Amino acid sequence: NEVRGDEILKWAKVLNLPADQLALRNVDVTFLLEPNHLNVADRYFRAVFNSLKYFGLWYGQYPYDTMTIVDVPRHSATCCMEYPTFITVGTYFWPAEYGLSPEGVTVHEFGHQFWYGLVGNNEFEEAWLDEGFNTYSDGKVIDEAYPFHCGYNYFFGMPVPAYSWLSVDPPSFPFAGVGGVPVGSLFSCVQFPMRTAGRDFYLNNVKDDDLVRNGWQYLNGASYGLNSYTRVGLTLRTLESYLGEDVMARVMRTFHQRWRYRHPDTRDFIAVVNEVSGRDMSWFFQQFFYGSNMVDYTVSDISSTPLEGKVGLYDEGGKKVLYAEKSAEEAFNKSKDKRYRSTVTVRRLGEAIAPVDVAVQFQNGETVREQWDGQYRWIKYVYDKSSEVKSAEVDPEHKLTLDSNFTNNSYATREDNRGAAKWYVRWVFWLENLFFAASFFS
Ligand SMILES: [Zn+2]
């Protein structure tokens, strides 16, 4: 009774499949809980039910009758791990109400039933195919099942991390916001999008390695972690932006169904992407899976100048005629249909190459959308219009989750006062990513 009929219809439509192919089965879920974690039992169960539901709807039903989850003691080396029909997970005595413990680790370890268990890649050679797919998929489950989740609580206006692995023992850890205890307005949380989770960790280390490497051939443990988990999540989200969410959902399902109980490798995934999308996405894999270049596009300048007509000395019908600058300016000011030449300069600052959209807005509200292949170092768009350019933005939807600097994507004629806000956002993201990087699990 976990899945409503309208949910099945919704995903059947997205996946372009008859609804009966999305039917799920009943599964006996057994939890073995630490005695002092009984207060978390409900959250644990919800996390497994949500995982069974979304992984099942998206990739095909979980094919076994049982699922057993062991909640292991804190600091136990047995946490957290996946085995067929059996996983180990862990949580804290007093988890934050809107934090993602125990949900994050539970959804992740469950996800390995699908990525590693049912679709069995070679983890030593291509860890990204299980850990990375799972990072992408568990993020999608969190998006659906826990759209409201927090990275932080606030204390007197300062963000306080909700991650309870800070190991502060209760009751001296009052920031968690336990359900039912009124903590008032002192505490609030910052929601962080799963789509960009771990961006700073990625940006600080992308140049260490290509994404696709044998597990033992990464520069170090951090690079192994980045390229097996975080970077894959970000990169598959970027692929999703280029293909569209529905097409990406069909790609993932087709790949899973085709390779269930079998052993795919990276090339098999690329083949499914190209086949299902009907596009040749080889460039994407070349840039972002078999490379280690940064991507960064920017609008470096916009400008408009009046189209005033002639200025200078002209030879007209054998006579020399002088058009003064001042009279041209006066004529322009008097004219009723003024025209302007506007120029928008977009530059590629990074080494990675990807096609990008450019959205240009004019003072009269008119908008123009350009598509640039992003190949050369720059491109200029020139417009002769009755209105001046107001602003321009490259990759306005932030499809390139991997872009190293979103703050330089847009350019407006009037500087607005967002410098401080940008600084603050950057600081919060830095904190968030620091904690994200430290919270790896298997
Ligand atoms: Zn894992």
CSV table of C-alpha atoms and ligand atoms in Angstrom, one decimal:
chain,number,residue,atom,x,y,z
A,1,ASN,CA,0.0,0.0,0.0
A,2,GLU,CA,3.0,2.3,-0.2
A,3,VAL,CA,2.5,3.4,-3.8
A,4,ARG,CA,-0.6,5.3,-5.0
A,5,GLY,CA,-2.1,4.6,-8.4
A,6,ASP,CA,-1.5,8.2,-9.5
A,7,GLU,CA,2.2,7.9,-8.7
A,8,ILE,CA,2.4,4.8,-10.9
A,9,LEU,CA,0.7,6.6,-13.7
A,10,LYS,CA,2.9,9.6,-13.3
A,11,TRP,CA,6.1,7.6,-13.6
A,12,ALA,CA,4.7,5.3,-16.3
A,13,LYS,CA,4.2,8.5,-18.4
A,14,VAL,CA,7.7,9.8,-17.7
A,15,LEU,CA,9.2,6.4,-18.6
A,16,ASN,CA,6.8,5.9,-21.6
A,17,LEU,CA,5.8,2.5,-20.4
A,18,PRO,CA,2.5,0.7,-19.7
A,19,ALA,CA,1.6,1.1,-16.0
A,20,ASP,CA,1.6,-2.6,-15.3
A,21,GLN,CA,5.3,-2.7,-15.9
A,22,LEU,CA,5.8,-0.5,-12.9
A,23,ALA,CA,4.0,-2.9,-10.5
A,24,LEU,CA,5.8,-3.5,-7.3
A,25,ARG,CA,5.8,-6.5,-4.9
A,26,ASN,CA,5.4,-6.9,-1.1
A,27,VAL,CA,8.7,-7.2,0.7
A,28,ASP,CA,9.2,-8.3,4.3
A,29,VAL,CA,11.5,-5.6,5.8
A,30,THR,CA,13.3,-6.6,9.0
A,31,PHE,CA,15.3,-4.1,11.1
A,32,LEU,CA,17.7,-5.0,13.8
A,33,LEU,CA,18.0,-1.9,15.9
A,34,GLU,CA,20.4,-0.6,18.6
A,35,PRO,CA,18.3,-0.5,21.8
A,36,ASN,CA,18.8,3.3,22.1
A,37,HIS,CA,17.7,3.9,18.5
A,38,LEU,CA,14.1,2.9,19.0
A,39,ASN,CA,13.1,6.5,18.6
A,40,VAL,CA,14.5,6.4,15.1
A,41,ALA,CA,12.8,3.2,14.0
A,42,ASP,CA,10.0,5.0,12.1
A,43,ARG,CA,12.4,7.1,10.2
A,44,TYR,CA,14.5,4.0,9.3
A,45,PHE,CA,11.4,2.2,8.0
A,46,ARG,CA,10.2,5.2,6.0
A,47,ALA,CA,13.6,5.4,4.4
A,48,VAL,CA,13.5,1.8,3.3
A,49,PHE,CA,9.9,2.0,2.1
A,50,ASN,CA,10.8,5.1,0.1
A,51,SER,CA,13.8,3.4,-1.4
A,52,LEU,CA,11.8,0.2,-2.3
A,53,LYS,CA,9.2,2.5,-3.9
A,54,TYR,CA,11.3,4.8,-6.0
A,55,PHE,CA,14.1,2.4,-7.0
A,56,GLY,CA,11.3,0.0,-7.9
A,57,LEU,CA,9.2,2.4,-9.9
A,58,TRP,CA,12.2,3.8,-11.7
A,59,TYR,CA,14.4,0.8,-12.5
A,60,GLY,CA,12.1,-2.2,-12.0
A,61,GLN,CA,10.8,-3.9,-8.9
A,62,TYR,CA,13.0,-5.2,-6.1
A,63,PRO,CA,12.9,-8.9,-7.0
A,64,TYR,CA,13.3,-10.5,-3.6
A,65,ASP,CA,10.9,-11.3,-0.7
A,66,THR,CA,13.0,-9.9,2.1
A,67,MET,CA,15.2,-7.0,3.1
A,68,THR,CA,17.2,-7.1,6.3
A,69,ILE,CA,18.8,-4.0,7.7
A,70,VAL,CA,21.2,-3.9,10.7
A,71,ASP,CA,21.6,-0.7,12.6
A,72,VAL,CA,25.2,-1.1,13.9
A,73,PRO,CA,26.8,0.6,16.9
A,74,ARG,CA,28.4,4.0,16.4
A,75,HIS,CA,32.0,3.9,15.3
A,76,SER,CA,31.7,0.2,14.3
A,77,ALA,CA,33.8,-0.7,11.3
A,78,THR,CA,30.8,-2.8,10.1
A,79,CYS,CA,29.0,0.3,9.0
A,80,CYS,CA,27.9,0.9,6.4
A,81,MET,CA,27.9,-1.8,3.8
A,82,GLU,CA,25.8,-3.6,1.2
A,83,TYR,CA,25.2,-7.2,0.5
A,84,PRO,CA,22.4,-8.8,-1.5
A,85,THR,CA,19.1,-8.4,0.5
A,86,PHE,CA,21.1,-7.2,3.5
A,87,ILE,CA,22.7,-3.9,4.5
A,88,THR,CA,24.3,-2.3,7.5
A,89,VAL,CA,23.5,1.3,8.4
A,90,GLY,CA,24.0,3.6,11.4
A,91,THR,CA,22.6,6.8,13.0
A,92,TYR,CA,22.8,8.9,16.1
A,93,PHE,CA,21.1,9.0,19.4
A,94,TRP,CA,19.4,12.3,18.7
A,95,PRO,CA,19.3,12.9,14.9
A,96,ALA,CA,18.3,16.3,13.6
A,97,GLU,CA,14.7,16.4,12.7
A,98,TYR,CA,15.2,17.6,9.1
A,99,GLY,CA,18.8,16.3,8.7
A,100,LEU,CA,19.4,13.4,6.5
A,101,SER,CA,20.4,10.9,9.1
A,102,PRO,CA,19.4,8.1,9.1
A,103,GLU,CA,17.8,8.6,5.7
A,104,GLY,CA,20.9,9.4,3.6
A,105,VAL,CA,22.9,6.3,4.5
A,106,THR,CA,19.8,4.1,4.4
A,107,VAL,CA,18.7,5.1,1.0
A,108,HIS,CA,22.3,4.8,-0.2
A,109,GLU,CA,23.0,1.4,1.1
A,110,PHE,CA,19.6,0.2,-0.1
A,111,GLY,CA,20.4,1.6,-3.5
A,112,HIS,CA,23.2,-0.9,-3.9
A,113,GLN,CA,20.6,-3.6,-4.2
A,114,PHE,CA,20.2,-2.1,-7.7
A,115,TRP,CA,23.6,-0.7,-8.4
A,116,TYR,CA,26.1,-3.4,-7.6
A,117,GLY,CA,23.6,-6.2,-6.6
A,118,LEU,CA,21.3,-6.5,-9.6
A,119,VAL,CA,23.5,-4.6,-12.1
A,120,GLY,CA,26.9,-6.1,-11.3
A,121,ASN,CA,29.8,-4.0,-12.6
A,122,ASN,CA,33.4,-4.6,-11.7
A,123,GLU,CA,33.8,-2.4,-8.7
A,124,PHE,CA,37.6,-2.5,-8.7
A,125,GLU,CA,37.9,-1.3,-12.3
A,126,GLU,CA,34.9,1.0,-12.5
A,127,ALA,CA,33.7,2.0,-9.1
A,128,TRP,CA,31.7,4.9,-10.5
A,129,LEU,CA,29.3,2.5,-12.1
A,130,ASP,CA,27.9,1.4,-8.7
A,131,GLU,CA,28.9,4.1,-6.2
A,132,GLY,CA,28.4,6.9,-8.7
A,133,PHE,CA,25.1,5.6,-10.1
A,134,ASN,CA,24.0,5.1,-6.6
A,135,THR,CA,25.0,8.6,-5.6
A,136,TYR,CA,22.9,9.9,-8.5
A,137,SER,CA,19.9,7.6,-7.7
A,138,ASP,CA,19.9,8.1,-4.0
A,139,GLY,CA,20.0,11.9,-4.5
A,140,LYS,CA,16.9,11.5,-6.8
A,141,VAL,CA,15.1,9.5,-4.1
A,142,ILE,CA,15.9,12.2,-1.5
A,143,ASP,CA,14.6,14.9,-3.9
A,144,GLU,CA,11.3,13.0,-4.2
A,145,ALA,CA,10.8,11.7,-0.7
A,146,TYR,CA,12.6,14.4,1.4
A,147,PRO,CA,12.3,17.6,-0.5
A,148,PHE,CA,12.5,19.5,2.7
A,149,HIS,CA,15.8,18.6,4.3
A,150,CYS,CA,18.5,20.7,6.1
A,151,GLY,CA,22.2,21.0,6.0
A,152,TYR,CA,22.2,23.4,8.8
A,153,ASN,CA,20.4,24.7,11.8
A,154,TYR,CA,20.9,28.3,12.9
A,155,PHE,CA,21.9,29.6,16.2
A,156,PHE,CA,21.5,33.3,16.8
A,157,GLY,CA,21.7,33.8,13.0
A,158,MET,CA,24.8,31.7,12.5
A,159,PRO,CA,24.4,28.5,10.6
A,160,VAL,CA,25.1,25.4,12.7
A,161,PRO,CA,25.7,22.1,11.0
A,162,ALA,CA,22.9,19.6,11.6
A,163,TYR,CA,25.4,16.8,11.0
A,164,SER,CA,25.4,14.9,14.3
A,165,TRP,CA,28.7,13.1,13.4
A,166,LEU,CA,30.2,16.1,15.1
A,167,SER,CA,30.0,13.6,18.0
A,168,VAL,CA,28.7,16.0,20.6
A,169,ASP,CA,26.9,13.9,23.2
A,170,PRO,CA,23.4,14.8,24.2
A,171,PRO,CA,22.2,16.9,26.0
A,172,SER,CA,25.0,19.3,25.0
A,173,PHE,CA,23.9,19.0,21.4
A,174,PRO,CA,20.7,21.0,21.5
A,175,PHE,CA,20.8,22.2,17.9
A,176,ALA,CA,19.3,19.1,16.3
A,177,GLY,CA,15.6,20.2,16.8
A,178,VAL,CA,14.2,17.0,18.1
A,179,GLY,CA,10.6,16.3,17.0
A,180,GLY,CA,8.1,17.5,19.6
A,181,VAL,CA,10.5,19.7,21.5
A,182,PRO,CA,9.7,23.4,20.8
A,183,VAL,CA,13.0,25.0,20.0
A,184,GLY,CA,11.4,28.2,18.7
A,185,SER,CA,12.8,30.5,16.2
A,186,LEU,CA,16.4,30.2,17.4
A,187,PHE,CA,16.8,27.2,15.1
A,188,SER,CA,16.2,27.0,11.4
A,189,CYS,CA,17.8,25.3,8.5
A,190,VAL,CA,19.3,25.8,5.1
A,191,GLN,CA,18.0,23.5,2.4
A,192,PHE,CA,20.7,22.3,0.1
A,193,PRO,CA,19.9,20.9,-3.3
A,194,MET,CA,21.1,17.4,-3.9
A,195,ARG,CA,21.7,18.4,-7.5
A,196,THR,CA,24.8,20.4,-6.6
A,197,ALA,CA,25.8,18.5,-3.5
A,198,GLY,CA,29.6,18.3,-3.2
A,199,ARG,CA,30.3,21.0,-5.8
A,200,ASP,CA,33.2,22.5,-3.9
A,201,PHE,CA,34.8,19.2,-3.2
A,202,TYR,CA,34.6,18.6,-6.9
A,203,LEU,CA,36.0,22.0,-7.9
A,204,ASN,CA,38.9,21.7,-5.6
A,205,ASN,CA,40.0,18.3,-6.8
A,206,VAL,CA,38.7,17.8,-10.4
A,207,LYS,CA,42.2,18.2,-11.9
A,208,ASP,CA,43.6,15.2,-9.9
A,209,ASP,CA,42.1,12.5,-12.1
A,210,ASP,CA,39.8,11.6,-15.0
A,211,LEU,CA,36.6,10.3,-13.8
A,212,VAL,CA,36.9,6.8,-15.4
A,213,ARG,CA,40.0,5.1,-13.9
A,214,ASN,CA,40.7,1.8,-12.3
A,215,GLY,CA,40.1,2.0,-8.6
A,216,TRP,CA,43.8,1.6,-7.7
A,217,GLN,CA,44.9,4.2,-10.2
A,218,TYR,CA,43.6,7.4,-8.7
A,219,LEU,CA,46.0,9.9,-7.2
A,220,ASN,CA,44.8,9.2,-3.6
A,221,GLY,CA,41.9,8.2,-1.5
A,222,ALA,CA,40.2,11.5,-1.7
A,223,SER,CA,40.3,11.4,-5.5
A,224,TYR,CA,39.0,7.9,-5.5
A,225,GLY,CA,36.1,9.1,-3.4
A,226,LEU,CA,35.5,12.1,-5.5
A,227,ASN,CA,35.5,10.2,-8.8
A,228,SER,CA,33.5,7.3,-7.5
A,229,TYR,CA,30.8,9.2,-5.7
A,230,THR,CA,30.5,13.0,-5.7
A,231,ARG,CA,31.7,13.8,-9.2
A,232,VAL,CA,29.5,11.2,-10.7
A,233,GLY,CA,26.5,12.6,-9.1
A,234,LEU,CA,27.2,16.0,-10.4
A,235,THR,CA,28.1,14.8,-13.8
A,236,LEU,CA,25.1,12.6,-14.2
A,237,ARG,CA,22.9,15.6,-13.1
A,238,THR,CA,24.6,17.6,-15.8
A,239,LEU,CA,23.9,14.9,-18.4
A,240,GLU,CA,20.3,14.9,-17.1
A,241,SER,CA,20.1,18.7,-17.8
A,242,TYR,CA,21.3,18.2,-21.3
A,243,LEU,CA,19.0,15.3,-22.1
A,244,GLY,CA,16.0,16.4,-20.1
A,245,GLU,CA,14.7,14.7,-16.9
A,246,ASP,CA,12.3,12.3,-18.7
A,247,VAL,CA,14.9,11.1,-21.2
A,248,MET,CA,17.4,10.6,-18.4
A,249,ALA,CA,14.8,8.5,-16.5
A,250,ARG,CA,14.4,6.3,-19.6
A,251,VAL,CA,18.1,6.0,-20.0
A,252,MET,CA,18.6,4.9,-16.4
A,253,ARG,CA,15.7,2.4,-16.6
A,254,THR,CA,16.8,1.0,-20.0
A,255,PHE,CA,20.4,0.6,-18.7
A,256,HIS,CA,19.2,-1.1,-15.5
A,257,GLN,CA,16.8,-3.4,-17.3
A,258,ARG,CA,19.2,-4.4,-20.0
A,259,TRP,CA,22.0,-5.2,-17.6
A,260,ARG,CA,20.1,-6.6,-14.6
A,261,TYR,CA,21.8,-9.8,-13.6
A,262,ARG,CA,24.6,-9.0,-16.0
A,263,HIS,CA,28.0,-7.2,-16.0
A,264,PRO,CA,28.1,-3.9,-17.9
A,265,ASP,CA,31.0,-1.5,-18.3
A,266,THR,CA,31.3,2.2,-19.0
A,267,ARG,CA,30.9,1.7,-22.8
A,268,ASP,CA,27.6,-0.1,-22.3
A,269,PHE,CA,26.3,2.9,-20.5
A,270,ILE,CA,27.4,5.3,-23.2
A,271,ALA,CA,25.7,3.1,-25.8
A,272,VAL,CA,22.4,3.2,-23.9
A,273,VAL,CA,22.6,7.0,-23.5
A,274,ASN,CA,23.1,7.5,-27.2
A,275,GLU,CA,20.5,4.9,-28.2
A,276,VAL,CA,17.7,6.1,-25.8
A,277,SER,CA,18.3,9.8,-26.3
A,278,GLY,CA,18.7,9.5,-30.1
A,279,ARG,CA,21.7,11.8,-29.8
A,280,ASP,CA,25.4,11.3,-30.0
A,281,MET,CA,26.5,12.3,-26.5
A,282,SER,CA,30.1,11.1,-27.0
A,283,TRP,CA,31.4,14.6,-26.6
A,284,PHE,CA,29.9,14.7,-23.1
A,285,PHE,CA,31.7,11.6,-22.0
A,286,GLN,CA,34.9,12.7,-23.7
A,287,GLN,CA,34.8,16.0,-21.8
A,288,PHE,CA,33.5,14.9,-18.4
A,289,PHE,CA,34.2,11.2,-17.9
A,290,TYR,CA,37.5,10.7,-19.8
A,291,GLY,CA,38.9,14.1,-18.9
A,292,SER,CA,39.7,16.3,-15.9
A,293,ASN,CA,39.2,19.8,-17.2
A,294,MET,CA,37.3,22.5,-15.5
A,295,VAL,CA,34.3,24.1,-17.3
A,296,ASP,CA,33.6,27.8,-16.9
A,297,TYR,CA,31.6,30.1,-19.2
A,298,THR,CA,31.1,33.8,-18.6
A,299,VAL,CA,29.4,36.8,-20.0
A,300,SER,CA,32.4,39.1,-19.9
A,301,ASP,CA,30.9,42.3,-21.3
A,302,ILE,CA,27.7,43.8,-22.7
A,303,SER,CA,27.4,47.3,-24.2
A,304,SER,CA,25.2,49.4,-26.4
A,305,THR,CA,26.0,52.4,-28.5
A,306,PRO,CA,23.6,54.7,-30.4
A,307,LEU,CA,23.4,54.2,-34.1
A,308,GLU,CA,23.9,57.9,-35.0
A,309,GLY,CA,24.5,57.9,-38.7
A,310,LYS,CA,27.5,59.4,-40.5
A,311,VAL,CA,30.3,61.1,-38.8
A,312,GLY,CA,33.4,62.4,-40.6
A,313,LEU,CA,34.4,63.5,-44.1
A,314,TYR,CA,32.5,61.8,-47.0
A,315,ASP,CA,32.9,62.0,-50.8
A,316,GLU,CA,29.3,62.5,-52.0
A,317,GLY,CA,28.7,63.1,-55.7
A,318,GLY,CA,32.2,64.6,-56.2
A,319,LYS,CA,31.8,67.0,-53.2
A,320,LYS,CA,33.4,66.6,-49.9
A,321,VAL,CA,30.8,66.7,-47.1
A,322,LEU,CA,31.7,66.9,-43.4
A,323,TYR,CA,29.3,65.3,-40.9
A,324,ALA,CA,30.1,66.6,-37.5
A,325,GLU,CA,30.0,64.4,-34.5
A,326,LYS,CA,27.8,66.8,-32.6
A,327,SER,CA,25.2,67.1,-35.3
A,328,ALA,CA,25.0,63.3,-35.6
A,329,GLU,CA,24.4,63.2,-31.8
A,330,GLU,CA,21.8,65.9,-32.0
A,331,ALA,CA,20.0,64.2,-34.9
A,332,PHE,CA,20.0,61.0,-32.9
A,333,ASN,CA,18.5,62.7,-29.9
A,334,LYS,CA,15.8,64.2,-32.0
A,335,SER,CA,15.0,61.1,-34.0
A,336,LYS,CA,11.8,59.2,-33.1
A,337,ASP,CA,13.0,55.7,-33.9
A,338,LYS,CA,16.3,55.5,-32.2
A,339,ARG,CA,18.5,52.5,-32.9
A,340,TYR,CA,21.3,51.0,-30.9
A,341,ARG,CA,24.1,48.6,-31.6
A,342,SER,CA,24.4,46.1,-28.7
A,343,THR,CA,27.3,43.7,-28.2
A,344,VAL,CA,27.3,40.7,-25.9
A,345,THR,CA,30.7,39.0,-25.3
A,346,VAL,CA,30.6,35.4,-24.0
A,347,ARG,CA,33.9,33.7,-23.1
A,348,ARG,CA,35.1,30.2,-22.3
A,349,LEU,CA,37.5,30.5,-19.4
A,350,GLY,CA,37.7,26.8,-18.7
A,351,GLU,CA,39.4,24.1,-20.7
A,352,ALA,CA,36.4,21.8,-20.9
A,353,ILE,CA,34.0,22.4,-23.8
A,354,ALA,CA,30.3,22.2,-23.9
A,355,PRO,CA,27.5,23.8,-25.8
A,356,VAL,CA,25.7,26.5,-23.9
A,357,ASP,CA,22.7,28.7,-24.2
A,358,VAL,CA,22.9,32.5,-23.9
A,359,ALA,CA,19.9,34.5,-22.8
A,360,VAL,CA,20.0,38.2,-23.7
A,361,GLN,CA,17.5,40.8,-22.4
A,362,PHE,CA,16.8,44.2,-23.7
A,363,GLN,CA,15.6,47.3,-21.9
A,364,ASN,CA,12.2,47.1,-23.6
A,365,GLY,CA,11.6,43.6,-22.3
A,366,GLU,CA,12.5,41.8,-25.5
A,367,THR,CA,14.6,38.6,-25.0
A,368,VAL,CA,16.8,36.7,-27.4
A,369,ARG,CA,18.1,33.3,-26.9
A,370,GLU,CA,21.3,32.1,-28.6
A,371,GLN,CA,22.9,28.7,-28.7
A,372,TRP,CA,26.7,28.6,-28.8
A,373,ASP,CA,28.8,25.5,-29.5
A,374,GLY,CA,31.2,26.7,-26.8
A,375,GLN,CA,34.2,25.6,-28.8
A,376,TYR,CA,36.3,28.7,-29.4
A,377,ARG,CA,37.5,31.0,-26.6
A,378,TRP,CA,34.8,33.6,-27.1
A,379,ILE,CA,31.9,34.7,-29.2
A,380,LYS,CA,30.3,38.1,-29.8
A,381,TYR,CA,26.6,38.6,-30.5
A,382,VAL,CA,25.8,41.9,-32.2
A,383,TYR,CA,22.2,43.3,-32.4
A,384,ASP,CA,20.9,46.5,-34.0
A,385,LYS,CA,17.7,47.2,-32.2
A,386,SER,CA,15.5,50.0,-31.0
A,387,SER,CA,16.4,49.1,-27.4
A,388,GLU,CA,19.6,48.8,-25.5
A,389,VAL,CA,20.8,45.6,-24.0
A,390,LYS,CA,20.0,45.2,-20.4
A,391,SER,CA,21.5,41.9,-19.3
A,392,ALA,CA,22.9,38.7,-20.6
A,393,GLU,CA,23.4,35.3,-19.0
A,394,VAL,CA,25.2,32.2,-20.2
A,395,ASP,CA,23.8,28.8,-19.3
A,396,PRO,CA,20.8,30.5,-17.6
A,397,GLU,CA,19.4,27.2,-16.3
A,398,HIS,CA,22.7,26.2,-14.9
A,399,LYS,CA,22.7,23.0,-16.9
A,400,LEU,CA,26.4,22.8,-16.3
A,401,THR,CA,26.3,21.7,-12.7
A,402,LEU,CA,30.0,21.4,-13.1
A,403,ASP,CA,30.6,25.0,-14.0
A,404,SER,CA,33.3,26.3,-11.7
A,405,ASN,CA,31.9,29.8,-11.2
A,406,PHE,CA,28.2,30.6,-11.5
A,407,THR,CA,28.6,34.1,-10.3
A,408,ASN,CA,30.3,35.2,-13.5
A,409,ASN,CA,27.5,33.7,-15.7
A,410,SER,CA,25.5,36.9,-15.9
A,411,TYR,CA,26.2,40.5,-16.6
A,412,ALA,CA,23.8,43.4,-16.2
A,413,THR,CA,24.2,47.0,-17.2
A,414,ARG,CA,23.4,48.3,-13.7
A,415,GLU,CA,25.4,46.6,-10.9
A,416,ASP,CA,23.0,45.5,-8.3
A,417,ASN,CA,24.0,45.2,-4.7
A,418,ARG,CA,24.4,41.4,-4.4
A,419,GLY,CA,28.1,41.2,-3.6
A,420,ALA,CA,27.5,40.6,0.0
A,421,ALA,CA,24.9,38.0,-0.6
A,422,LYS,CA,27.1,36.2,-3.0
A,423,TRP,CA,29.9,36.1,-0.5
A,424,TYR,CA,27.6,34.7,2.1
A,425,VAL,CA,26.2,32.0,-0.2
A,426,ARG,CA,29.8,31.0,-1.1
A,427,TRP,CA,30.7,30.7,2.5
A,428,VAL,CA,27.6,28.5,3.3
A,429,PHE,CA,28.4,26.3,0.3
A,430,TRP,CA,32.0,26.0,1.4
A,431,LEU,CA,30.9,24.8,4.8
A,432,GLU,CA,28.3,22.5,3.4
A,433,ASN,CA,30.7,20.9,1.1
A,434,LEU,CA,33.3,20.5,3.7
A,435,PHE,CA,30.8,18.4,5.7
A,436,PHE,CA,29.6,16.6,2.6
A,437,ALA,CA,33.2,15.5,1.8
A,438,ALA,CA,33.7,14.2,5.3
A,439,SER,CA,30.5,12.1,5.3
A,440,PHE,CA,31.4,9.4,2.8
A,441,PHE,CA,29.9,6.0,3.3
A,442,SER,CA,30.4,2.8,1.3
B,1,ZN,ZN,28.0,3.0,-1.6
